[in-house]
CSV table of C-alpha atoms and ligand atoms in Angstrom, one decimal:
chain,number,residue,atom,x,y,z
A,1,MET,CA,0.0,0.1,0.0
A,2,GLU,CA,2.6,2.6,1.3
A,3,ILE,CA,5.0,1.6,-1.4
A,4,ASN,CA,2.4,1.7,-4.3
A,5,SER,CA,1.1,5.2,-3.3
A,6,GLN,CA,5.0,6.6,-3.1
A,7,TYR,CA,5.6,4.7,-6.5
A,8,CYS,CA,2.7,6.6,-7.9
A,9,THR,CA,3.6,10.2,-6.8
A,10,CYS,CA,7.2,9.5,-7.9
A,11,LEU,CA,6.2,8.4,-11.2
A,12,GLN,CA,3.5,11.1,-11.7
A,13,GLN,CA,6.0,13.8,-10.9
A,14,LEU,CA,8.5,12.4,-13.2
A,15,LEU,CA,5.8,12.2,-16.0
A,16,LEU,CA,4.7,15.8,-15.2
A,17,VAL,CA,8.4,17.2,-15.6
A,18,ALA,CA,8.8,15.2,-18.8
A,19,VAL,CA,5.4,16.6,-20.2
A,20,ALA,CA,6.4,20.2,-18.9
A,21,LEU,CA,9.7,20.0,-20.8
A,22,ALA,CA,8.0,18.5,-23.9
A,23,ALA,CA,5.2,21.0,-24.2
A,24,SER,CA,5.6,24.1,-26.3
A,25,ALA,CA,2.6,25.6,-24.8
A,26,GLU,CA,3.2,28.7,-22.4
A,27,THR,CA,1.7,29.5,-19.0
A,28,PRO,CA,-0.4,32.6,-18.9
A,29,ARG,CA,1.2,35.7,-17.9
A,30,ALA,CA,0.1,39.2,-17.6
A,31,THR,CA,1.8,40.7,-20.3
A,32,ALA,CA,0.5,42.9,-22.8
A,33,GLN,CA,0.6,41.9,-26.3
A,34,ALA,CA,1.1,44.8,-28.8
A,35,MET,CA,0.8,44.7,-32.3
A,36,PRO,CA,4.4,43.0,-33.3
A,37,GLY,CA,7.1,45.7,-33.8
A,38,CYS,CA,5.1,48.2,-31.6
A,39,PRO,CA,5.7,49.5,-28.2
A,40,ASP,CA,3.8,47.7,-25.4
A,41,LEU,CA,4.5,49.9,-22.6
A,42,CYS,CA,4.1,53.4,-21.6
A,43,GLY,CA,6.3,53.7,-18.5
A,44,GLY,CA,4.8,51.0,-16.3
A,45,LEU,CA,1.5,50.9,-18.2
A,46,SER,CA,1.1,47.9,-20.6
A,47,ILE,CA,-0.8,48.5,-23.6
A,48,PRO,CA,-2.4,45.6,-25.5
A,49,PHE,CA,-3.6,45.8,-29.1
A,50,PRO,CA,-6.2,47.0,-30.2
A,51,PHE,CA,-4.8,49.7,-28.2
A,52,GLY,CA,-1.4,51.5,-29.3
A,53,THR,CA,0.5,54.6,-29.1
A,54,LYS,CA,1.5,55.1,-32.7
A,55,GLU,CA,-0.1,55.3,-36.1
A,56,GLY,CA,-0.1,51.6,-37.3
A,57,CYS,CA,-0.1,50.3,-33.7
A,58,TYR,CA,-3.7,50.8,-32.9
A,59,LEU,CA,-6.7,49.2,-34.6
A,60,ASN,CA,-8.3,52.5,-35.3
A,61,LYS,CA,-8.3,56.2,-33.8
A,62,ASP,CA,-10.7,54.9,-31.1
A,63,PHE,CA,-7.9,52.9,-29.5
A,64,LEU,CA,-5.1,55.6,-29.5
A,65,ILE,CA,-3.2,56.0,-26.3
A,66,THR,CA,-1.1,59.2,-26.3
A,67,CYS,CA,1.8,58.4,-24.3
A,68,ASN,CA,3.8,61.3,-23.0
A,69,ALA,CA,7.4,60.6,-22.1
A,70,SER,CA,8.2,64.0,-21.2
A,71,ASN,CA,5.4,64.1,-18.6
A,72,ASN,CA,6.6,61.0,-16.4
A,73,TYR,CA,5.1,58.7,-19.1
A,74,GLU,CA,1.5,59.8,-18.4
A,75,ALA,CA,-1.0,58.1,-20.8
A,76,PHE,CA,-4.0,59.7,-22.0
A,77,LEU,CA,-7.1,58.5,-24.0
A,78,GLY,CA,-7.0,59.5,-27.6
A,79,GLU,CA,-6.3,63.3,-28.0
A,80,THR,CA,-8.3,63.9,-24.6
A,81,ASN,CA,-6.7,64.9,-21.3
A,82,ILE,CA,-8.4,62.0,-19.6
A,83,GLN,CA,-5.5,60.0,-18.0
A,84,VAL,CA,-5.3,56.2,-18.5
A,85,LEU,CA,-4.3,54.2,-15.4
A,86,ASN,CA,-4.7,50.5,-16.8
A,87,VAL,CA,-5.7,48.9,-20.0
A,88,SER,CA,-6.8,45.2,-20.1
A,89,VAL,CA,-7.4,43.0,-23.1
A,90,GLU,CA,-10.6,41.7,-21.6
A,91,GLY,CA,-12.3,44.9,-22.5
A,92,GLN,CA,-11.9,47.4,-19.7
A,93,LEU,CA,-9.9,50.4,-19.4
A,94,ARG,CA,-9.2,52.3,-16.0
A,95,ILE,CA,-8.9,56.1,-16.1
A,96,SER,CA,-8.9,58.7,-13.5
A,97,SER,CA,-11.3,61.3,-12.6
A,98,SER,CA,-11.6,64.2,-10.1
A,99,PRO,CA,-14.2,64.7,-7.5
A,100,ALA,CA,-16.7,67.6,-7.2
A,101,TYR,CA,-17.0,69.5,-4.0
A,102,ASP,CA,-18.6,72.2,-2.1
A,103,CYS,CA,-16.9,73.7,1.1
A,104,TYR,CA,-18.1,76.1,3.6
A,105,ASN,CA,-16.8,78.3,6.2
A,106,SER,CA,-18.2,78.5,9.9
A,107,PHE,CA,-20.5,81.4,8.8
A,108,GLY,CA,-22.0,79.2,6.2
A,109,ASN,CA,-20.5,80.8,3.1
A,110,VAL,CA,-19.3,79.0,0.2
A,111,THR,CA,-15.4,78.8,0.3
A,112,LYS,CA,-14.8,76.6,-2.6
A,113,SER,CA,-17.0,74.8,-5.1
A,114,ILE,CA,-15.8,72.5,-7.9
A,115,THR,CA,-18.1,70.7,-10.4
A,116,SER,CA,-16.6,67.7,-12.2
A,117,GLY,CA,-17.5,65.6,-15.3
A,118,LEU,CA,-16.3,63.8,-18.2
A,119,THR,CA,-17.0,63.6,-21.8
A,120,LEU,CA,-15.8,60.3,-23.2
A,121,PRO,CA,-15.0,59.9,-26.9
A,122,LYS,CA,-16.3,56.2,-27.3
A,123,PHE,CA,-16.2,53.9,-24.5
A,124,PRO,CA,-18.9,54.2,-21.6
A,125,LEU,CA,-18.7,54.0,-18.1
A,126,SER,CA,-18.9,50.4,-16.7
A,127,TYR,CA,-22.4,50.1,-15.0
A,128,THR,CA,-21.0,47.1,-13.2
A,129,GLU,CA,-17.9,48.2,-11.7
A,130,ASN,CA,-18.4,52.0,-10.8
A,131,LYS,CA,-20.6,53.7,-8.2
A,132,PHE,CA,-21.6,57.2,-8.0
A,133,THR,CA,-20.5,58.2,-4.4
A,134,ALA,CA,-21.0,61.1,-2.3
A,135,VAL,CA,-19.4,62.0,1.1
A,136,GLY,CA,-20.9,64.5,3.4
A,137,CYS,CA,-23.3,65.1,6.3
A,138,ASP,CA,-25.2,67.7,4.8
A,139,THR,CA,-25.1,66.6,1.2
A,140,ASP,CA,-27.3,66.4,-1.9
A,141,THR,CA,-25.7,65.4,-5.1
A,142,ILE,CA,-26.7,64.7,-8.7
A,143,ILE,CA,-25.1,63.2,-11.5
A,144,GLN,CA,-26.4,63.7,-15.1
A,145,GLY,CA,-25.7,63.7,-19.0
A,146,TRP,CA,-27.4,64.7,-22.0
A,147,HIS,CA,-25.0,63.4,-24.6
A,148,ALA,CA,-26.2,60.0,-26.2
A,149,GLN,CA,-28.9,59.8,-23.7
A,150,ASP,CA,-30.4,61.9,-21.0
A,151,TYR,CA,-30.3,60.7,-17.4
A,152,ALA,CA,-30.1,61.8,-13.9
A,153,THR,CA,-29.6,60.2,-10.7
A,154,GLY,CA,-27.8,60.9,-7.2
A,155,CYS,CA,-27.9,60.3,-3.7
A,156,ILE,CA,-28.3,62.5,-0.5
A,157,SER,CA,-26.7,62.0,3.0
A,158,TYR,CA,-27.4,63.8,6.1
A,159,CYS,CA,-26.1,63.0,9.6
A,160,GLY,CA,-26.5,65.2,12.8
A,161,GLU,CA,-23.6,63.6,14.7
A,162,PHE,CA,-20.2,62.5,13.7
A,163,GLY,CA,-20.9,59.4,16.3
A,164,ASP,CA,-23.6,58.3,14.0
A,165,VAL,CA,-21.4,57.6,11.2
A,166,VAL,CA,-20.2,54.1,10.6
A,167,ASN,CA,-16.4,53.8,9.5
A,168,GLY,CA,-16.0,51.7,6.3
A,169,SER,CA,-19.7,51.8,5.5
A,170,CYS,CA,-21.1,53.7,2.5
A,171,ILE,CA,-24.8,53.1,3.6
A,172,GLY,CA,-26.3,56.6,3.7
A,173,MET,CA,-24.8,58.1,6.9
A,174,GLY,CA,-22.0,60.2,5.8
A,175,CYS,CA,-21.5,58.4,2.6
A,176,CYS,CA,-24.2,57.4,0.0
A,177,GLN,CA,-23.9,55.4,-3.2
A,178,THR,CA,-26.0,54.5,-6.3
A,179,PHE,CA,-25.7,52.9,-9.7
A,180,ILE,CA,-24.5,54.3,-13.0
A,181,PRO,CA,-26.9,53.5,-15.8
A,182,LYS,CA,-25.6,51.6,-19.0
A,183,GLU,CA,-24.1,53.6,-21.9
A,184,VAL,CA,-23.1,56.7,-20.1
A,185,LEU,CA,-20.6,58.6,-22.4
A,186,GLU,CA,-21.1,61.9,-20.4
A,187,PHE,CA,-21.5,63.0,-17.0
A,188,ASP,CA,-21.6,66.0,-14.8
A,189,VAL,CA,-21.5,66.0,-11.1
A,190,SER,CA,-22.9,68.9,-8.8
A,191,VAL,CA,-23.0,69.1,-5.1
A,192,TYR,CA,-25.7,71.0,-2.9
A,193,SER,CA,-26.1,71.2,0.7
A,194,PHE,CA,-29.5,71.8,2.8
A,195,PHE,CA,-28.2,73.9,5.5
A,196,ASN,CA,-24.7,75.2,4.3
A,197,HIS,CA,-23.1,72.6,6.6
A,198,ALA,CA,-24.4,74.8,9.5
A,199,TYR,CA,-25.0,71.9,12.0
A,200,VAL,CA,-22.1,69.7,11.1
A,201,TRP,CA,-19.5,72.2,10.2
A,202,ASP,CA,-17.1,71.3,13.1
A,203,PHE,CA,-16.6,67.7,11.6
A,204,ASN,CA,-17.7,68.2,8.0
A,205,PRO,CA,-17.2,71.3,6.2
A,206,CYS,CA,-17.4,70.1,2.6
A,207,SER,CA,-19.4,67.8,0.7
A,208,PHE,CA,-17.8,65.3,-2.1
A,209,ALA,CA,-19.3,63.5,-5.1
A,210,PHE,CA,-17.5,61.3,-7.7
A,211,VAL,CA,-17.8,58.3,-9.8
A,212,VAL,CA,-15.3,55.6,-8.7
A,213,GLU,CA,-14.6,52.0,-9.1
A,214,ALA,CA,-16.4,50.5,-6.3
A,215,ASN,CA,-13.9,48.3,-5.1
A,216,ALA,CA,-11.1,51.1,-5.2
A,217,TYR,CA,-12.9,53.3,-2.6
A,218,ASN,CA,-13.6,52.6,1.1
A,219,PHE,CA,-15.3,55.2,3.1
A,220,SER,CA,-13.5,56.5,6.2
A,221,THR,CA,-15.1,58.9,8.7
A,222,LEU,CA,-11.8,60.9,8.1
A,223,ASP,CA,-13.0,61.7,4.6
A,224,LEU,CA,-15.7,63.7,6.3
A,225,VAL,CA,-13.0,66.0,7.5
A,226,ASP,CA,-11.2,66.5,4.3
A,227,LEU,CA,-11.2,64.5,1.1
A,228,ARG,CA,-9.7,67.5,-0.8
A,229,ASN,CA,-6.3,65.8,-1.2
A,230,GLU,CA,-7.9,63.0,-2.9
A,231,THR,CA,-7.9,64.5,-6.3
A,232,LYS,CA,-8.2,61.6,-8.4
A,233,PHE,CA,-10.2,58.3,-8.4
A,234,PRO,CA,-10.1,55.4,-10.6
A,235,VAL,CA,-13.1,54.9,-13.0
A,236,VAL,CA,-13.7,51.7,-15.2
A,237,LEU,CA,-14.7,52.1,-18.8
A,238,ASP,CA,-16.0,49.3,-20.9
A,239,TRP,CA,-14.2,49.2,-24.5
A,240,ALA,CA,-15.6,47.4,-27.6
A,241,ILE,CA,-14.6,47.3,-31.2
A,242,GLY,CA,-16.8,49.5,-33.6
A,243,ASN,CA,-20.5,49.9,-33.6
A,244,GLU,CA,-21.7,46.3,-35.1
A,245,THR,CA,-22.8,43.3,-33.6
A,246,CYS,CA,-20.6,40.1,-34.0
A,247,ASN,CA,-23.0,38.6,-36.5
A,248,ASP,CA,-22.6,41.8,-38.9
A,249,ALA,CA,-18.7,42.2,-38.1
A,250,ARG,CA,-18.0,38.6,-39.1
A,251,LYS,CA,-19.4,39.2,-42.6
A,252,ASN,CA,-16.4,41.6,-43.6
A,253,GLN,CA,-13.4,39.5,-42.6
A,254,GLU,CA,-10.9,42.1,-43.5
A,255,THR,CA,-12.0,44.3,-40.9
A,256,TYR,CA,-13.3,41.7,-38.4
A,257,ALA,CA,-11.2,42.2,-35.3
A,258,CYS,CA,-11.2,38.6,-33.8
A,259,LYS,CA,-8.1,37.8,-35.8
A,260,ASP,CA,-7.0,34.6,-34.2
A,261,ASN,CA,-8.6,31.5,-35.3
A,262,ASN,CA,-9.1,30.2,-31.7
A,263,SER,CA,-11.3,33.0,-30.7
A,264,ILE,CA,-14.8,33.8,-30.2
A,265,CYS,CA,-16.7,37.0,-30.7
A,266,TYR,CA,-19.4,38.4,-28.3
A,267,ASP,CA,-21.6,41.4,-28.3
A,268,SER,CA,-20.8,44.3,-25.7
A,269,ASP,CA,-23.8,44.6,-23.2
A,270,ASN,CA,-22.9,48.4,-22.6
A,271,GLY,CA,-23.3,50.2,-25.8
A,272,PRO,CA,-22.5,49.3,-29.3
A,273,GLY,CA,-19.8,47.0,-30.7
A,274,TYR,CA,-18.3,43.7,-29.9
A,275,ARG,CA,-15.3,42.2,-28.3
A,276,CYS,CA,-13.2,39.0,-28.7
A,277,ASN,CA,-12.1,36.3,-26.3
A,278,CYS,CA,-9.6,33.5,-26.7
A,279,SER,CA,-11.5,30.1,-26.9
A,280,GLU,CA,-11.5,27.9,-24.0
A,281,GLY,CA,-7.9,26.1,-23.5
A,282,TYR,CA,-6.5,29.3,-25.0
A,283,TRP,CA,-5.1,32.5,-23.5
A,284,GLY,CA,-3.7,35.7,-24.9
A,285,ASN,CA,-4.6,38.3,-27.3
A,286,PRO,CA,-7.4,37.3,-29.5
A,287,TYR,CA,-7.0,40.4,-31.7
A,288,LEU,CA,-3.8,39.4,-33.0
A,289,VAL,CA,-3.2,36.7,-35.5
A,290,ASN,CA,-1.8,33.7,-33.6
A,291,GLY,CA,-2.3,35.8,-30.4
A,292,CYS,CA,-4.2,32.9,-28.7
A,293,LYS,CA,-1.8,30.6,-27.3
A,294,ASP,CA,-2.3,27.0,-26.1
A,295,VAL,CA,-2.9,26.9,-22.1
A,296,ASN,CA,-0.6,24.1,-20.7
A,297,GLU,CA,-3.6,23.0,-18.3
A,298,CYS,CA,-1.1,20.4,-16.8
A,299,GLU,CA,1.1,23.1,-15.2
A,300,ILE,CA,-1.8,24.7,-13.4
A,301,PRO,CA,-3.4,22.4,-10.8
A,302,ASN,CA,-6.8,23.9,-10.8
A,303,LEU,CA,-7.0,23.9,-14.5
A,304,ASN,CA,-7.0,20.1,-15.0
A,305,LYS,CA,-8.7,17.4,-13.3
A,306,CYS,CA,-6.0,14.8,-13.5
A,307,THR,CA,-5.4,12.8,-10.5
A,308,ASN,CA,-2.2,11.2,-11.7
A,309,ILE,CA,-0.9,11.8,-15.2
A,310,CYS,CA,-1.8,14.8,-17.2
A,311,TRP,CA,-0.9,15.3,-20.9
A,312,ASN,CA,-1.1,18.8,-22.5
A,313,THR,CA,-2.8,18.8,-25.9
A,314,VAL,CA,-3.6,21.8,-28.2
A,315,GLY,CA,-6.5,23.4,-26.7
A,316,ASN,CA,-7.1,21.0,-24.3
A,317,TYR,CA,-5.4,18.1,-22.0
A,318,THR,CA,-6.0,14.3,-21.3
A,319,CYS,CA,-5.4,12.5,-18.2
A,320,SER,CA,-4.2,8.9,-17.8
A,321,CYS,CA,-3.2,6.6,-15.2
A,322,PRO,CA,0.1,4.7,-14.5
A,323,LYS,CA,0.9,1.3,-15.4
A,324,GLY,CA,-0.9,-1.3,-13.2
A,325,TYR,CA,-3.8,1.2,-12.7
A,326,HIS,CA,-6.9,1.7,-14.5
A,327,GLY,CA,-9.7,4.5,-14.7
A,328,ASP,CA,-10.0,7.7,-16.5
A,329,GLY,CA,-7.5,9.5,-14.3
A,330,ARG,CA,-10.0,12.4,-13.5
A,331,SER,CA,-11.2,13.6,-10.3
A,332,ASP,CA,-14.5,14.2,-11.6
A,333,GLY,CA,-14.4,10.6,-13.2
A,334,THR,CA,-13.1,7.4,-12.0
A,335,GLY,CA,-9.8,8.4,-11.1
A,336,CYS,CA,-7.1,5.7,-10.9
A,337,SER,CA,-7.4,2.5,-9.0
A,338,SER,CA,-5.0,-0.4,-8.7
A,339,THR,CA,-6.0,-3.2,-11.1
A,340,THR,CA,-5.0,-5.9,-8.5
A,341,LYS,CA,-6.6,-4.0,-5.5
A,342,THR,CA,-9.9,-3.8,-7.5
A,343,SER,CA,-9.8,-7.4,-8.5
A,344,ILE,CA,-9.2,-8.4,-4.6
A,345,GLY,CA,-12.1,-6.0,-4.0
A,346,VAL,CA,-14.3,-7.8,-6.6
A,347,ILE,CA,-13.4,-11.1,-5.1
A,348,THR,CA,-14.0,-10.2,-1.4
A,349,GLY,CA,-17.2,-8.5,-2.5
A,350,ASN,CA,-18.4,-12.0,-4.1
B,401,LIG,C1,3.5,66.3,-22.6
B,401,LIG,O1,3.8,66.9,-21.4
B,401,LIG,C2,4.4,68.0,-21.4
B,401,LIG,C3,4.7,68.4,-20.0
B,401,LIG,O2,3.5,68.5,-19.1
B,401,LIG,C4,3.5,69.0,-22.2
B,401,LIG,O3,4.2,70.5,-22.3
B,401,LIG,C5,3.4,68.4,-23.8
B,401,LIG,O4,2.6,69.4,-24.5
B,401,LIG,C6,2.9,67.0,-23.7
B,401,LIG,N1,2.9,66.6,-25.1
B,401,LIG,C7,1.9,66.0,-25.4
B,401,LIG,C8,1.9,65.4,-26.8
B,401,LIG,O5,0.8,66.1,-25.0
B,402,LIG,C1,-3.5,46.9,-14.0
B,402,LIG,O1,-4.5,45.9,-13.7
B,402,LIG,C2,-4.0,44.7,-13.5
B,402,LIG,C3,-4.9,43.5,-13.4
B,402,LIG,O2,-5.9,44.1,-12.7
B,402,LIG,C4,-3.0,44.7,-12.3
B,402,LIG,O3,-2.4,43.5,-11.9
B,402,LIG,C5,-1.9,45.9,-12.6
B,402,LIG,O4,-1.3,46.1,-11.3
B,402,LIG,C6,-2.6,47.1,-12.9
B,402,LIG,N1,-1.4,47.9,-13.1
B,402,LIG,C7,-1.7,49.4,-12.7
B,402,LIG,C8,-0.7,50.3,-13.2
B,402,LIG,O5,-2.6,49.7,-12.2
B,403,LIG,C1,-21.0,85.6,4.4
B,403,LIG,O1,-22.2,85.9,3.8
B,403,LIG,C2,-22.7,87.1,4.3
B,403,LIG,C3,-23.9,87.3,3.5
B,403,LIG,O2,-23.6,86.9,2.0
B,403,LIG,C4,-21.9,88.3,4.2
B,403,LIG,O3,-22.5,89.5,4.8
B,403,LIG,C5,-20.6,87.8,5.0
B,403,LIG,O4,-19.7,89.0,4.8
B,403,LIG,C6,-20.0,86.5,4.7
B,403,LIG,N1,-18.9,86.3,5.4
B,403,LIG,C7,-17.8,85.9,5.1
B,403,LIG,C8,-16.7,85.6,5.9
B,403,LIG,O5,-17.5,85.7,3.8
B,404,LIG,C1,-11.6,48.1,1.4
B,404,LIG,O1,-11.9,47.2,2.3
B,404,LIG,C2,-11.7,45.9,2.0
B,404,LIG,C3,-12.3,45.0,3.2
B,404,LIG,O2,-11.9,45.5,4.4
B,404,LIG,C4,-10.4,45.4,1.5
B,404,LIG,O3,-10.1,44.3,1.3
B,404,LIG,C5,-9.9,46.5,0.4
B,404,LIG,O4,-8.5,46.4,0.0
B,404,LIG,C6,-10.1,47.9,0.7
B,404,LIG,N1,-9.9,48.7,-0.4
B,404,LIG,C7,-9.2,49.9,-0.4
B,404,LIG,C8,-9.0,50.4,-1.8
B,404,LIG,O5,-8.7,50.2,0.5
B,405,LIG,C1,-11.5,54.0,9.5
B,405,LIG,O1,-11.2,52.9,8.8
B,405,LIG,C2,-10.0,53.2,8.3
B,405,LIG,C3,-9.3,51.9,7.3
B,405,LIG,O2,-10.5,51.2,7.0
B,405,LIG,C4,-8.7,53.6,9.1
B,405,LIG,O3,-7.7,53.9,8.5
B,405,LIG,C5,-9.1,54.9,9.9
B,405,LIG,O4,-8.3,55.1,11.0
B,405,LIG,C6,-10.5,54.5,10.6
B,405,LIG,N1,-11.1,55.7,11.0
B,405,LIG,C7,-11.5,55.9,12.5
B,405,LIG,C8,-12.1,57.3,12.7
B,405,LIG,O5,-11.4,54.9,13.0
B,406,LIG,C1,-3.9,67.9,2.4
B,406,LIG,O1,-2.9,68.5,1.9
B,406,LIG,C2,-2.6,69.8,2.7
B,406,LIG,C3,-1.4,70.4,1.9
B,406,LIG,O2,-0.8,69.7,1.0
B,406,LIG,C4,-2.2,69.5,3.9
B,406,LIG,O3,-1.8,70.4,5.0
B,406,LIG,C5,-3.4,68.7,4.6
B,406,LIG,O4,-2.9,68.3,6.1
B,406,LIG,C6,-3.8,67.5,3.9
B,406,LIG,N1,-4.9,66.9,4.6
B,406,LIG,C7,-5.2,65.8,4.8
B,406,LIG,C8,-6.4,65.2,5.3
B,406,LIG,O5,-4.3,64.9,4.5
B,407,LIG,C1,-20.6,52.9,-37.3
B,407,LIG,O1,-19.2,53.5,-37.5
B,407,LIG,C2,-18.8,53.6,-38.8
B,407,LIG,C3,-17.3,53.7,-39.0
B,407,LIG,O2,-16.7,54.4,-37.7
B,407,LIG,C4,-19.5,54.9,-39.2
B,407,LIG,O3,-19.3,55.3,-40.6
B,407,LIG,C5,-21.1,54.8,-39.1
B,407,LIG,O4,-21.8,55.8,-39.2
B,407,LIG,C6,-21.3,54.2,-37.7
B,407,LIG,N1,-22.8,53.8,-37.8
B,407,LIG,C7,-23.6,54.0,-36.7
B,407,LIG,C8,-25.0,53.5,-36.8
B,407,LIG,O5,-23.1,54.9,-35.7
B,408,LIG,C1,-7.1,30.5,-39.8
B,408,LIG,O1,-8.3,29.9,-40.6
B,408,LIG,C2,-8.2,30.4,-41.8
B,408,LIG,C3,-9.5,29.9,-42.6
B,408,LIG,O2,-10.0,28.9,-42.2
B,408,LIG,C4,-7.0,29.7,-42.5
B,408,LIG,O3,-7.1,30.1,-44.0
B,408,LIG,C5,-5.8,30.2,-41.9
B,408,LIG,O4,-4.6,29.6,-42.5
B,408,LIG,C6,-5.9,29.8,-40.4
B,408,LIG,N1,-4.7,30.5,-39.8
B,408,LIG,C7,-4.0,29.8,-38.9
B,408,LIG,C8,-2.9,30.6,-38.2
B,408,LIG,O5,-4.3,28.6,-38.5
B,409,LIG,C1,-13.4,34.8,-22.0
B,409,LIG,O1,-12.5,33.6,-21.6
B,409,LIG,C2,-12.3,33.5,-20.4
B,409,LIG,C3,-11.0,32.4,-20.2
B,409,LIG,O2,-11.7,31.3,-20.9
B,409,LIG,C4,-13.5,33.3,-19.4
B,409,LIG,O3,-13.1,33.2,-18.3
B,409,LIG,C5,-14.5,34.4,-19.8
B,409,LIG,O4,-15.7,34.1,-19.2
B,409,LIG,C6,-14.6,34.5,-21.1
B,409,LIG,N1,-15.6,35.8,-21.3
B,409,LIG,C7,-16.8,35.7,-22.1
B,409,LIG,C8,-17.6,36.9,-22.1
B,409,LIG,O5,-17.0,34.8,-22.8
B,410,LIG,C1,-11.6,18.9,-23.5
B,410,LIG,O1,-11.7,17.5,-23.3
B,410,LIG,C2,-12.8,17.0,-22.6
B,410,LIG,C3,-12.6,15.5,-22.3
B,410,LIG,O2,-12.2,14.9,-23.5
B,410,LIG,C4,-14.1,17.4,-23.2
B,410,LIG,O3,-15.1,17.1,-22.3
B,410,LIG,C5,-13.9,18.9,-23.3
B,410,LIG,O4,-15.2,19.5,-24.0
B,410,LIG,C6,-12.8,19.4,-24.0
B,410,LIG,N1,-12.7,20.9,-24.1
B,410,LIG,C7,-12.7,21.4,-25.1
B,410,LIG,C8,-12.4,23.1,-24.8
B,410,LIG,O5,-12.3,21.2,-26.2
């Protein structure tokens, strides 16, 4: 029994090493894939195709990232002054946006009032990743837009006592949040107060409002005192190719952006256009010819269900059992059992 299981793991390890050495597949890495011959970085920011920083490196003008080397490698969306923080080949783009705020003195006079907003050229705000957020205890805020579609939403937060506010919880006391609708290409944020912060001024002289990637902002009670140094918040955009559906785009293979044969197309659910994905068993950049590489499932424990021996194949993998064992070698199947042990089992069972 003991000897058997040791033999089994040892053989399994040897075979895994042999398979790993023989396989030409690559393990997924978080590197960008730019168009061959094009820069794939702007400072520390990786820029995967369809995005690019130079003519001939991006799919079309929608995907231009302006990389300003003389400005500490800051990246901007197209020809706008919207700063790009991160680009993912999976269809999202992180930008930075500043808050709107409204500050009062102890006499109830406005000392500073800043509105904020963005007009995006093509890619809408992600309605799943972002929240409209307001911070303050005498705070009435609105976010609205007219371009592409008319909409307005907002939230109100009022609190009488600092002690009532729960640190870390944006649940309507000192901090409130609401959803962003789909297909928002433009927004303007305004901040108002009911009593000019007169009753809360000693702990909350300002109100703030901003769109933010929900996971990137945790409300702290200290933010009631001052959030003015927080000048930038990350915001997620959903990008997509063109304005057609997959079915229409596929009709013109010249312009169809899912270039790799092992890729699939899916329609954006936030505005027009489509995106591509490497098919199951592949990873990489589906927008480039040969951009989707075989995944070596055998090297990644949670990607394969082999109990003993794993063989990588192109686009998939197979499992098998060592000599003297039978079964399909899969944890979701029959696994591997010793031929002799089973026959003994069968005999005793009888
Ligand atoms: C790059 O940044 C510098 C310094 O802020 C600025 O003067 C220059 O106009 C920028 N160049 C481009 C192409 O935006
Ligand atoms: C961009 O996002 C990826 C994945 O979410 C993350 O690993 C990386 O650190 C981010 N880069 C920057 C500059 O934020
Ligand atoms: C505040 O506003 C009132 C009325 O508008 C004005 O009389 C007063 O001088 C202002 N005080 C300050 C400190 O600005
Ligand atoms: C917000 O809080 C959660 C849970 O406490 C934590 O995991 C996360 O890293 C925090 N995010 C930020 C941006 O501080
Ligand atoms: C609120 O929580 C943050 C971290 O989540 C912490 O840094 C801060 O000190 C806390 N504030 C108070 C007043 O406890
Ligand atoms: C904000 O910045 C100013 C000046 O840079 C500083 O005096 C102040 O203490 C900062 N406030 C917070 C809450 O960090
Ligand atoms: C779709 O995009 C093409 C090319 O950018 C443009 O010429 C066309 O007007 C767009 N169609 C619609 C319905 O927006
Ligand atoms: C992709 O498929 C097309 C059409 O089936 C074929 O002509 C082409 O050679 C394939 N490309 C690769 C890299 O396999
Ligand atoms: C794209 O492929 C990845 C990896 O196979 C998968 O996790 C993801 O759900 C796919 N996305 C869509 C929209 O099909
Ligand atoms: C991989 O192989 C398994 C078992 O043969 C099969 O069920 C599965 O559909 C295959 N997956 C792909 C993506 O071809």
